[in-house]
mmCIF file of C-alpha atoms and ligand atoms in Angstrom:
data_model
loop_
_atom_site.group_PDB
_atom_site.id
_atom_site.type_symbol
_atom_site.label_atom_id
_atom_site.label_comp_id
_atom_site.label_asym_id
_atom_site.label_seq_id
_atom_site.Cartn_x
_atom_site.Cartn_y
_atom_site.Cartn_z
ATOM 1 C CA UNK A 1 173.696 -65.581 132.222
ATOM 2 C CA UNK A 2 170.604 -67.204 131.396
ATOM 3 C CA UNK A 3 167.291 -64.688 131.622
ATOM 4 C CA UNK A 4 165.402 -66.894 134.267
ATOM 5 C CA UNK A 5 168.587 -67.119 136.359
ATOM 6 C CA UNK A 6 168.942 -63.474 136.622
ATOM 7 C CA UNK A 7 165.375 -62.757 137.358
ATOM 8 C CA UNK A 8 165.235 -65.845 139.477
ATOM 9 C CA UNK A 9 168.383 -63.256 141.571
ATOM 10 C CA UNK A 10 166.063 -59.891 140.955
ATOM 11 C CA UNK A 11 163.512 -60.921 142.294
ATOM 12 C CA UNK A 12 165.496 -61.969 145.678
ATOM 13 C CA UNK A 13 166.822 -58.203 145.615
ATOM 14 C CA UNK A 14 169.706 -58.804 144.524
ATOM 15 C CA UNK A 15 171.225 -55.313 143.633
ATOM 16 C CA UNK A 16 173.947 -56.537 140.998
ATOM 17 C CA UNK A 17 171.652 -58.599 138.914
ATOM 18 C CA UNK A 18 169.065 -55.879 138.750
ATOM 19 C CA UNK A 19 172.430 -53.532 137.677
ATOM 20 C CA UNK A 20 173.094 -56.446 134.861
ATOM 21 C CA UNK A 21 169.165 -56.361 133.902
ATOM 22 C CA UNK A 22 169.301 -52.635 133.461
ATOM 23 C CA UNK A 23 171.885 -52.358 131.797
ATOM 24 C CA UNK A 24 170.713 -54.678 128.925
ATOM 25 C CA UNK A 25 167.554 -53.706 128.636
ATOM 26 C CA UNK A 26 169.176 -50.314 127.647
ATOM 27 C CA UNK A 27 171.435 -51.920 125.712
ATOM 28 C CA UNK A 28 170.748 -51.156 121.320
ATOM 29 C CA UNK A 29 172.539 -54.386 120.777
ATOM 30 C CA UNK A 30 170.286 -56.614 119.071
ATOM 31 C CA UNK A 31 171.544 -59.493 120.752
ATOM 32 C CA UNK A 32 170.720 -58.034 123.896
ATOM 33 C CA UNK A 33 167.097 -57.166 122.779
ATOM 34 C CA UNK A 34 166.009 -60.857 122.886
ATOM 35 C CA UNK A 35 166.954 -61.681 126.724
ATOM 36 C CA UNK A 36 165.928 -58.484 128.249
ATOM 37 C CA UNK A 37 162.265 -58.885 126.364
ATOM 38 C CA UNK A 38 162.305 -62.088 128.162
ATOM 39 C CA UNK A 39 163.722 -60.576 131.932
ATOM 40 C CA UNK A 40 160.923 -57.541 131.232
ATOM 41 C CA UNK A 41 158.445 -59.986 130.819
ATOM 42 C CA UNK A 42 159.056 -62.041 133.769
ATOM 43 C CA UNK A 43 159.403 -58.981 136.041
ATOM 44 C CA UNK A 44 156.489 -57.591 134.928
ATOM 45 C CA UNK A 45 154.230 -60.775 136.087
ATOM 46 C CA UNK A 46 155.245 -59.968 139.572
ATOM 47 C CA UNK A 47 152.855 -57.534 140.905
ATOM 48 C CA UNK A 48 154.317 -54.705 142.960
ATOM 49 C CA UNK A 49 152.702 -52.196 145.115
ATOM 50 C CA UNK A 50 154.703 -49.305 144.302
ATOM 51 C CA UNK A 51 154.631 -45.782 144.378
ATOM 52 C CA UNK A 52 156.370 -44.133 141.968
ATOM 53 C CA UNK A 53 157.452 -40.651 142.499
ATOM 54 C CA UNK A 54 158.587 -37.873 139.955
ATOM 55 C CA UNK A 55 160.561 -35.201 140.962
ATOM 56 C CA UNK A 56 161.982 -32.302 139.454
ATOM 57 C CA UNK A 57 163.470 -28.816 139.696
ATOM 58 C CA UNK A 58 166.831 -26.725 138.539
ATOM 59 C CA UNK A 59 169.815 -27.993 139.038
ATOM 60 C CA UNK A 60 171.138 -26.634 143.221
ATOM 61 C CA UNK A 61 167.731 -26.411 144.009
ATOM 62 C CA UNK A 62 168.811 -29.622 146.082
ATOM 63 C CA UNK A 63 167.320 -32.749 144.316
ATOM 64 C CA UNK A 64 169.884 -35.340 145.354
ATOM 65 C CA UNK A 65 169.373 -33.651 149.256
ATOM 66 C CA UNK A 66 166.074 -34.182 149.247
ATOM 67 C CA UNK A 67 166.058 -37.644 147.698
ATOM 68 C CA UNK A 68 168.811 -38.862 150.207
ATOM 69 C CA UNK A 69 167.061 -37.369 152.984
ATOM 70 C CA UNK A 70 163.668 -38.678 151.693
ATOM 71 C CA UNK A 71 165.084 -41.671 150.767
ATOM 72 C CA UNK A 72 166.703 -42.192 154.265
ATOM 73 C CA UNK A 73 163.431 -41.746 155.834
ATOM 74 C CA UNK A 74 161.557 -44.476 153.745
ATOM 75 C CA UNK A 75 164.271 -47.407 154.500
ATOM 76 C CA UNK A 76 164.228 -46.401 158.036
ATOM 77 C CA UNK A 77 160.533 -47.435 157.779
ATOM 78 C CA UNK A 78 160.996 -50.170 156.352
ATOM 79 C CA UNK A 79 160.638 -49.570 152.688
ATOM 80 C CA UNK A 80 163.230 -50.034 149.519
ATOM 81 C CA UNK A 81 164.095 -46.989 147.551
ATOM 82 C CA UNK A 82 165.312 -46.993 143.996
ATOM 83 C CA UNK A 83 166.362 -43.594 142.315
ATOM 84 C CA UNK A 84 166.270 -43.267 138.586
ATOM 85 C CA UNK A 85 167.565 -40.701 136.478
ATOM 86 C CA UNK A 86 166.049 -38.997 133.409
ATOM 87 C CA UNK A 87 168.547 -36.343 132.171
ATOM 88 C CA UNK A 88 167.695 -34.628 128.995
ATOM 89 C CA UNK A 89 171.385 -33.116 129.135
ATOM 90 C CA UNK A 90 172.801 -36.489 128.476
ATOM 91 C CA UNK A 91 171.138 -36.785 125.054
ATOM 92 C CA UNK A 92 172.655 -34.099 123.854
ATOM 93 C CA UNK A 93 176.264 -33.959 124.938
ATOM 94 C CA UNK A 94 178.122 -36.156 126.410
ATOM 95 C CA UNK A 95 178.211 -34.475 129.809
ATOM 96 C CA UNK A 96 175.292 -34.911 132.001
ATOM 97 C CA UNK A 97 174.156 -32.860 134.994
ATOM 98 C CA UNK A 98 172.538 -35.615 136.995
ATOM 99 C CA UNK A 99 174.666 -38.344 136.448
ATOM 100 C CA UNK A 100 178.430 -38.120 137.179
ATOM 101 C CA UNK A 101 178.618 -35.850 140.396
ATOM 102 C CA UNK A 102 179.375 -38.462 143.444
ATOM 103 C CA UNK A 103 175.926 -38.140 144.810
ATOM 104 C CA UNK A 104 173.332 -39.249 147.302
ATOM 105 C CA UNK A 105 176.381 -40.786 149.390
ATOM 106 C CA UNK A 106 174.925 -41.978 152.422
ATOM 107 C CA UNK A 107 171.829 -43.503 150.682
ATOM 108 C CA UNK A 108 174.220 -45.277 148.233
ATOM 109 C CA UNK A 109 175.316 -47.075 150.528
ATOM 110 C CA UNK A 110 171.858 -48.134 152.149
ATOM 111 C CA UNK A 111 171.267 -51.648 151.658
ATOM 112 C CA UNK A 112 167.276 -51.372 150.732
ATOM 113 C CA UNK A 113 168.631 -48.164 148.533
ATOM 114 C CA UNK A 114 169.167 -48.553 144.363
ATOM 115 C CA UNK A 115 170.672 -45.711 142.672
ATOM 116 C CA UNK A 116 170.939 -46.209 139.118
ATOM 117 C CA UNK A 117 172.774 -42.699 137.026
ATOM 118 C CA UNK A 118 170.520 -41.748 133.959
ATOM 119 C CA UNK A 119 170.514 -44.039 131.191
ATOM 120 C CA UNK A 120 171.660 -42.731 128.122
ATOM 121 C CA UNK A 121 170.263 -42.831 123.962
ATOM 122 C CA UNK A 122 169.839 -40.939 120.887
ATOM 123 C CA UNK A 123 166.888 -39.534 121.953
ATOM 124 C CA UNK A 124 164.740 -38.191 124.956
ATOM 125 C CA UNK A 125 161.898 -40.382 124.537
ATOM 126 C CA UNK A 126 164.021 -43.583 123.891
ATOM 127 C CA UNK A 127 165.491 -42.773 127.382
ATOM 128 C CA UNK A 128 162.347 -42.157 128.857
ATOM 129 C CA UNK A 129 160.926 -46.162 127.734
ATOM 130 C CA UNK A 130 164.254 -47.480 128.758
ATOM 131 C CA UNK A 131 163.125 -45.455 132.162
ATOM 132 C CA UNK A 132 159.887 -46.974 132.239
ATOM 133 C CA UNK A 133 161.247 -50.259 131.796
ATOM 134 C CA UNK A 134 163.936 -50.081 134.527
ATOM 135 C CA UNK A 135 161.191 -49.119 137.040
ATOM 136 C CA UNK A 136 159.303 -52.805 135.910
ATOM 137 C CA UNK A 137 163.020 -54.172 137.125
ATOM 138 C CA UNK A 138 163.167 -52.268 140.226
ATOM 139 C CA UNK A 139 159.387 -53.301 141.566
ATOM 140 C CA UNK A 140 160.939 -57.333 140.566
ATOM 141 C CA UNK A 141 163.795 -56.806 142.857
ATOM 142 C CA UNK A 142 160.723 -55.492 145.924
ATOM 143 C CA UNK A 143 161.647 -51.834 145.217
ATOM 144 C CA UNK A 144 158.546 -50.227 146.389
ATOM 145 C CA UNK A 145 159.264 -46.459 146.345
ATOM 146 C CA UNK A 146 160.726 -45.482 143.073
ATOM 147 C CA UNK A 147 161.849 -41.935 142.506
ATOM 148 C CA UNK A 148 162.276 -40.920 138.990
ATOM 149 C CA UNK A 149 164.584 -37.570 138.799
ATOM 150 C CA UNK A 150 165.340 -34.819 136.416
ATOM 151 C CA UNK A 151 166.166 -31.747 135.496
ATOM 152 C CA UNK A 152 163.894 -28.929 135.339
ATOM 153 C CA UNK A 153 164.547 -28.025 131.828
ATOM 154 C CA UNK A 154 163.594 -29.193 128.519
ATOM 155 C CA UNK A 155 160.778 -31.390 127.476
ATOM 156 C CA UNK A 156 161.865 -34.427 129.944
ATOM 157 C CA UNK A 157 159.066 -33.893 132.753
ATOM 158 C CA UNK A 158 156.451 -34.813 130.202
ATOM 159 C CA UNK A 159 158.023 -38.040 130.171
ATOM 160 C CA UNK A 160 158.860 -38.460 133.795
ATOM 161 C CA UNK A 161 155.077 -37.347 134.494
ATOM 162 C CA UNK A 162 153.689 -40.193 131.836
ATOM 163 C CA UNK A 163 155.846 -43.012 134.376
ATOM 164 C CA UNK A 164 154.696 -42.019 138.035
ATOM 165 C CA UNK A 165 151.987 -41.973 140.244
ATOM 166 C CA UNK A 166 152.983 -38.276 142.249
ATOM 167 C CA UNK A 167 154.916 -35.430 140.259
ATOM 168 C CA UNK A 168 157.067 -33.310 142.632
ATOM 169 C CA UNK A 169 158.202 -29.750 141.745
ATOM 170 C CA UNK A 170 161.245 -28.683 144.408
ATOM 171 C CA UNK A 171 161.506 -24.941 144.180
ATOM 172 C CA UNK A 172 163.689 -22.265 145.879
ATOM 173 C CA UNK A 173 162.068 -19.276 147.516
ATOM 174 C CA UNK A 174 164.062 -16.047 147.596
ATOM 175 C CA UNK A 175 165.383 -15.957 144.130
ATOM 176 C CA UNK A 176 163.584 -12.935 142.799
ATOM 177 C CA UNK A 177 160.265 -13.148 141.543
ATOM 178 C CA UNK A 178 159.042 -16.181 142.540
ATOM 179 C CA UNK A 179 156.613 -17.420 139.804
ATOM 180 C CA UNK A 180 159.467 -16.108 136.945
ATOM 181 C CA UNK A 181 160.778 -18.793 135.128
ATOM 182 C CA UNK A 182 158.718 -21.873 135.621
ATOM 183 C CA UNK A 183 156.997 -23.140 132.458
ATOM 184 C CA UNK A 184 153.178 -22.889 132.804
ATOM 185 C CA UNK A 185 152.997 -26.727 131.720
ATOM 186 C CA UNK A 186 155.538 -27.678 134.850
ATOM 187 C CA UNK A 187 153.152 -26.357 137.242
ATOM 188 C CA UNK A 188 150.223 -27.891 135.941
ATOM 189 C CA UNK A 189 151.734 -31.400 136.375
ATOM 190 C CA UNK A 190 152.556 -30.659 139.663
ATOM 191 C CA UNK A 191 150.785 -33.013 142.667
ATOM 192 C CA UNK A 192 153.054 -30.947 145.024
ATOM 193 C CA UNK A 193 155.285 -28.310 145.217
ATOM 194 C CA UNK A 194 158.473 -28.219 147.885
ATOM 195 C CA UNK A 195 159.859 -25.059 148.841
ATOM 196 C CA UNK A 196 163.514 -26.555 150.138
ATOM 197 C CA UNK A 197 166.114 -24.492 151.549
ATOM 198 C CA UNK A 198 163.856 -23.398 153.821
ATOM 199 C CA UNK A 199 166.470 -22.568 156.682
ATOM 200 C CA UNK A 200 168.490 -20.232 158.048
ATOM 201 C CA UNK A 201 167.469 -16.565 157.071
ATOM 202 C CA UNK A 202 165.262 -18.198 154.306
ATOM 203 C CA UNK A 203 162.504 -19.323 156.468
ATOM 204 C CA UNK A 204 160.786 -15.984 156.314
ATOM 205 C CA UNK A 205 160.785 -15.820 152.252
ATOM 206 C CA UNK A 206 160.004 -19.577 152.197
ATOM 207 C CA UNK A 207 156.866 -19.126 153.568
ATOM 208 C CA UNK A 208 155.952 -16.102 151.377
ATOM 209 C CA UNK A 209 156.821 -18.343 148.835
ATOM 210 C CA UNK A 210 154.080 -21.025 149.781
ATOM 211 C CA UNK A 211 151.546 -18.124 150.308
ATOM 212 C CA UNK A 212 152.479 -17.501 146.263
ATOM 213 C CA UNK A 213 152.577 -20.738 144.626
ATOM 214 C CA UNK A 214 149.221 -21.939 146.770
ATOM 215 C CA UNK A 215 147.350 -18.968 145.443
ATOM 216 C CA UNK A 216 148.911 -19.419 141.798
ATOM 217 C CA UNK A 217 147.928 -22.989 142.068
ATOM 218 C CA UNK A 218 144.794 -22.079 142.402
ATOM 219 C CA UNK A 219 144.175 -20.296 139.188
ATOM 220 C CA UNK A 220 144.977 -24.080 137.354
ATOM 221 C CA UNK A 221 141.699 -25.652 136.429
ATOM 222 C CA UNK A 222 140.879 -29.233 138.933
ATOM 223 C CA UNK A 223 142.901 -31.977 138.217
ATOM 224 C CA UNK A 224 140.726 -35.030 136.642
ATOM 225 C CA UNK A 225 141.446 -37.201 139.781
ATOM 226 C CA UNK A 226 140.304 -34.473 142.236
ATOM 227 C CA UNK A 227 143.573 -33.805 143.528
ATOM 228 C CA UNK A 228 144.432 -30.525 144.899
ATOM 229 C CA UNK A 229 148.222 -29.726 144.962
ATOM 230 C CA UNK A 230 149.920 -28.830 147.865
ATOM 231 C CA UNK A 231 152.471 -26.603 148.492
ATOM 232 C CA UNK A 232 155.292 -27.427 151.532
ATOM 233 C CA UNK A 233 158.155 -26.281 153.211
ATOM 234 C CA UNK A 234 161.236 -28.058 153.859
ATOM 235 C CA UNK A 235 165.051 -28.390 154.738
ATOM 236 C CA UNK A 236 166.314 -30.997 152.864
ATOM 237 C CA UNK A 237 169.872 -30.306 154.344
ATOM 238 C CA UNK A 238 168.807 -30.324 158.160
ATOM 239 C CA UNK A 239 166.251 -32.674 157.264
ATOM 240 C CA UNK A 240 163.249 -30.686 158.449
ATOM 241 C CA UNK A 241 159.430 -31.184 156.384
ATOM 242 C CA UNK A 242 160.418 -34.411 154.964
ATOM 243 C CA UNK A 243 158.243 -36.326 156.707
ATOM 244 C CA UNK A 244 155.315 -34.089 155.949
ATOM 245 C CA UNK A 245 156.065 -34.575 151.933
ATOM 246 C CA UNK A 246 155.775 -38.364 152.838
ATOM 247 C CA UNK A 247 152.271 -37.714 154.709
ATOM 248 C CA UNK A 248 151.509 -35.978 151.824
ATOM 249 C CA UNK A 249 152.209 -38.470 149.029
ATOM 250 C CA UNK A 250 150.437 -41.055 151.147
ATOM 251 C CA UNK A 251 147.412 -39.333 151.367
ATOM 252 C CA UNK A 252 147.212 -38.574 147.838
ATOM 253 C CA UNK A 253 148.235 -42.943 147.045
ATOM 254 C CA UNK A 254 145.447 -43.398 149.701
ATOM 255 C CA UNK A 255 142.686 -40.982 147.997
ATOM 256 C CA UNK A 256 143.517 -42.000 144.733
ATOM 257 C CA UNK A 257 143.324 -45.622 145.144
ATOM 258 C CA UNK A 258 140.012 -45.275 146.710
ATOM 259 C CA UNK A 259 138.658 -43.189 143.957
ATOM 260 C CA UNK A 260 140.069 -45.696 141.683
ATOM 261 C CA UNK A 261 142.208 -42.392 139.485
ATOM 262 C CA UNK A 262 145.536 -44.870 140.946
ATOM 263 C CA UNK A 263 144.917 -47.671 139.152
ATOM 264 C CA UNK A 264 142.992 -45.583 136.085
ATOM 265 C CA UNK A 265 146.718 -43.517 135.342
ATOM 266 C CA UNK A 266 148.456 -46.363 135.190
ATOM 267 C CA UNK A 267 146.341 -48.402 132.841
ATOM 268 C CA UNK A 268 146.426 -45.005 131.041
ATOM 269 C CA UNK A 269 150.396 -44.937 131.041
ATOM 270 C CA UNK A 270 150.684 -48.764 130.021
ATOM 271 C CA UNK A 271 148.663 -47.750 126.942
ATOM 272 C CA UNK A 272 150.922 -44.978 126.332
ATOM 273 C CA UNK A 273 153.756 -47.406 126.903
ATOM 274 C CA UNK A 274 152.575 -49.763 124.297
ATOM 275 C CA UNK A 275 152.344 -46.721 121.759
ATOM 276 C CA UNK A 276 156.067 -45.512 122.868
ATOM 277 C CA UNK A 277 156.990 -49.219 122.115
ATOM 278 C CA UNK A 278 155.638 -49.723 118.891
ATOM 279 C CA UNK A 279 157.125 -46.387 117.738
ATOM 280 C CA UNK A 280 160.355 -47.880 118.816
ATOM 281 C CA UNK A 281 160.775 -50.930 117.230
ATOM 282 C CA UNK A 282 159.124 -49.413 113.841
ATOM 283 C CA UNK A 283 162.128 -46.835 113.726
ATOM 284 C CA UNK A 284 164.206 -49.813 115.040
ATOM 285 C CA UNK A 285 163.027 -52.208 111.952
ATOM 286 C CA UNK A 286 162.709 -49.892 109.466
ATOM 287 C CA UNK A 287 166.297 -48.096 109.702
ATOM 288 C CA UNK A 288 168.045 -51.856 109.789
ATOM 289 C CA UNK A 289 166.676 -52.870 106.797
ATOM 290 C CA UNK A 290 169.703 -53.050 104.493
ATOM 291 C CA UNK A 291 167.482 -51.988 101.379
ATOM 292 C CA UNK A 292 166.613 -48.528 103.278
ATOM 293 C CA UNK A 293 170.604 -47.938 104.361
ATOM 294 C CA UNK A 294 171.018 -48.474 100.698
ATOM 295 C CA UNK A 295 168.660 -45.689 99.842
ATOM 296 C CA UNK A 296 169.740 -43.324 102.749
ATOM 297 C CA UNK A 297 172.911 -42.174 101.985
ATOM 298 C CA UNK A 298 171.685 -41.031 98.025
ATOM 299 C CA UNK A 299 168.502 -39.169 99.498
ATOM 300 C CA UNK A 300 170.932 -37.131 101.983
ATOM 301 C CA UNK A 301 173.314 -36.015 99.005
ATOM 302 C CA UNK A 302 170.327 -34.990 96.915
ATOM 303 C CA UNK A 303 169.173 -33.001 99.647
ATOM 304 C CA UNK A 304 172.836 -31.591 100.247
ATOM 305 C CA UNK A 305 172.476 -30.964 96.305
ATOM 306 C CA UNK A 306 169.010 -29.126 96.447
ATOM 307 C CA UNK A 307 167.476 -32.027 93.921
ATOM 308 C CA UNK A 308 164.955 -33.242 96.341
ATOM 309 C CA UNK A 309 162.775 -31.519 99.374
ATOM 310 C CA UNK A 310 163.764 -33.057 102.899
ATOM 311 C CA UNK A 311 159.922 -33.351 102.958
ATOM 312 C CA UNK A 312 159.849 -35.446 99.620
ATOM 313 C CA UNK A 313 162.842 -37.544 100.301
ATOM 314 C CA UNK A 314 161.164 -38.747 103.756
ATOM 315 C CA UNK A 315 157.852 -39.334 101.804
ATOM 316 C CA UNK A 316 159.774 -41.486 99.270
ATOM 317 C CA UNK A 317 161.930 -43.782 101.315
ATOM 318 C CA UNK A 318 158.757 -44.403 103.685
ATOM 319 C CA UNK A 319 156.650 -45.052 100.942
ATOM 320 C CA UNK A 320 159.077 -47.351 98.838
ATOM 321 C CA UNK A 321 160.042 -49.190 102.275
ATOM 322 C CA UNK A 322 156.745 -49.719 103.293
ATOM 323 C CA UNK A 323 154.990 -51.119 100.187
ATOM 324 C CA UNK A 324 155.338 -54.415 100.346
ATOM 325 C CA UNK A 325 154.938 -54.688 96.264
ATOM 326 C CA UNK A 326 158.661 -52.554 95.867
HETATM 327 P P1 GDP B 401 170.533 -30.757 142.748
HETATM 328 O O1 GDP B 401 171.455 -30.224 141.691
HETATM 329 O O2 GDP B 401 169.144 -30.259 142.554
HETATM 330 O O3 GDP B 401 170.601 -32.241 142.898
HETATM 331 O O4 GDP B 401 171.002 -30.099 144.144
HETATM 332 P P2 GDP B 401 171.942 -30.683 145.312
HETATM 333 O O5 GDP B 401 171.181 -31.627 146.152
HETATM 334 O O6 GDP B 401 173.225 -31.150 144.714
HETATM 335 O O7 GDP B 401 172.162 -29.368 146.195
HETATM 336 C C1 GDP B 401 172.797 -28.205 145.681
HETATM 337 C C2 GDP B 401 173.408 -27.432 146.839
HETATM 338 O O8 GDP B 401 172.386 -26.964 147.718
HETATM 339 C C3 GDP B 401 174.352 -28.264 147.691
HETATM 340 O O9 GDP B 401 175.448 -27.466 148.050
HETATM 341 C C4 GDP B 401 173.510 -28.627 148.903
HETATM 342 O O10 GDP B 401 174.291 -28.814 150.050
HETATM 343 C C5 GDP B 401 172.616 -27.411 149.041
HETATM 344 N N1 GDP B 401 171.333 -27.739 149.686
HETATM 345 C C6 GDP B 401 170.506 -28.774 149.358
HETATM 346 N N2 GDP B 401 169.423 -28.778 150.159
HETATM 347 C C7 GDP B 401 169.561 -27.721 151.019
HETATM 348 C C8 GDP B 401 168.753 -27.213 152.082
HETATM 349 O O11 GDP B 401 167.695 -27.712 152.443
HETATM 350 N N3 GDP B 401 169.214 -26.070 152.696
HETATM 351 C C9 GDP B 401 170.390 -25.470 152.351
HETATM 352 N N4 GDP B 401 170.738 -24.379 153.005
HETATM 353 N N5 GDP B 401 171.171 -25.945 151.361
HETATM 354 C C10 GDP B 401 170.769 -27.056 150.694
#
């Protein structure tokens, strides 16, 4: 299908043509490369007034619950949801812990709902452009809450925090020391932290929980845009707080845009998506060059033979590849 054609179809919401357009653009064919440039570029002259929502915690602590219930909540007010996945799991093995469970069932099957399973690559960070680019498809196709998921572990929330407007930390209250465990950096990203599960004979250590994390949150220096991170309550499950977490977010969209920090992250992230990019296509170019496969394979046997440093052998393939004059 031609590129204008299918964004001609995104851009009427049509769910299977923004599938199509996802899937190329994370496509490493380089035949691929050329039409989804074209598709990105077209989607990204429509402007979109998204928010885009990170969220993350470890895996039971009832990410999929809250997004469907979350989710369920937006389209019922009218909104579109799309849920992307970043897992840093499926980089690594095969298997991935966010992506082939049967989940979010009910919001699946929501017509303003889009629930794409994590892309896939060699590496976190080419997953995490791929990411970034999807969510440029999503806001074509009038998606204008955007969730961006992952698992708490691993460097992946750095990435997920350099695409979205609100990062989301969903904790559990009750399982022994409350502040054990969560990386110093996490909590520092965090706009908001959920305390879910909070039902049942948990409600009493839930809220002990908030009293914790609020006054630990306050020992993090102010946040440039003058944002002061909340901590909340809910039930995911029975569906109780949600709404609150949506007050929330909109309050902090509504602050932010009138202190102008909104529009100031993004511009912010686009520069950082440019750099990502660049990076990209440099490894991309560099490593098809036939000349530099030529020169590969005899650099990794005189490493495996101890004639050349790993550090010297990168210096001289870079250097030879990159002067123009060899
Ligand atoms: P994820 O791995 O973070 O996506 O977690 P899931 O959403 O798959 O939830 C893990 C388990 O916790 C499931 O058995 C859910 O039914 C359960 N769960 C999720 N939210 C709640 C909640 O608010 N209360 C209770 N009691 N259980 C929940």
């Amino acid at each position: 299908m031609q590129a204008t054609e299918l964004v001609k179809k995104i851009n009427a919401g049509d769910r299977t043509a923004l599938a199509q357009a996802i899937t190329l653009v994370e496509s490493t064919k380089t035949e691929h490369a050329e039409i989804a440039n074209i598709i990105l570029e077209q989607c990204l002259a429509k402007k979109s007034s998204s928010i885009r929502i990170g969220i993350t915690g470890v895996p039971g602590v009832g990410k999929s619950t809250f997004i469907e219930a979350f989710g369920k909540l937006m389209t019922s007010m009218g909104s579109k949801v799309a849920v992307l996945a970043i897992d840093p799991t499926s980089t690594i093995s095969k298997g991935s812990i966010l992506g082939d469970k049967t989940r979010m069932n009910e919001l699946s099957k929501d017509p303003n709902a889009f629930i794409r399973p994590s892309a896939s690559g060699e590496s976190l960070g080419g997953v995490a452009q791929k990411t970034k680019e999807s969510i440029v498809l999503c806001e074509a196709a009038g998606y204008n809450v955007i969730f961006i998921e992952t698992v708490g572990v691993g460097q992946s929330e750095t990435a997920v925090n350099n695409m979205v407007d609100f990062f989301l930390l969903l904790k559990l209250a009750g399982a022994g020391d409350e502040l054990q465990g969560i990386k110093r950096g996490i909590m520092e990203m965090a706009d908001a932290i959920v305390i879910n599960k909070a039902d049942g004979d948990n409600i009493k250590s839930a809220k002990s929980a908030k009293t914790e994390f609020t006054r630990a949150l306050h020992l993090y220096p102010p946040k440039e845009n003058e944002w002061v991170p909340q901590v909340l309550t809910c039930s995911a499950i029975e569906n109780k707080g949600i709404k609150e977490v949506w007050e929330l977010i909109s309050t902090f969209a509504q602050t932010t845009k009138e202190k102008g920090y909104f529009g100031k992250r993004r511009k912010s992230q686009d520069k950082d998506w440019f750099i990502g990019h660049v990076n990209e296509l440099l490894k991309k170019h560099f490593y098809e060059q036939q000349k530099v496969k030529f020169d590969l394979e005899p650099l990794l046997a005189d490493i495996e033979n101890n004639l050349i440093s790993p550090f010297k052998a990168a210096q001289q393939l870079v250097q030879k590849h990159l002067d123009k004059k060899n």
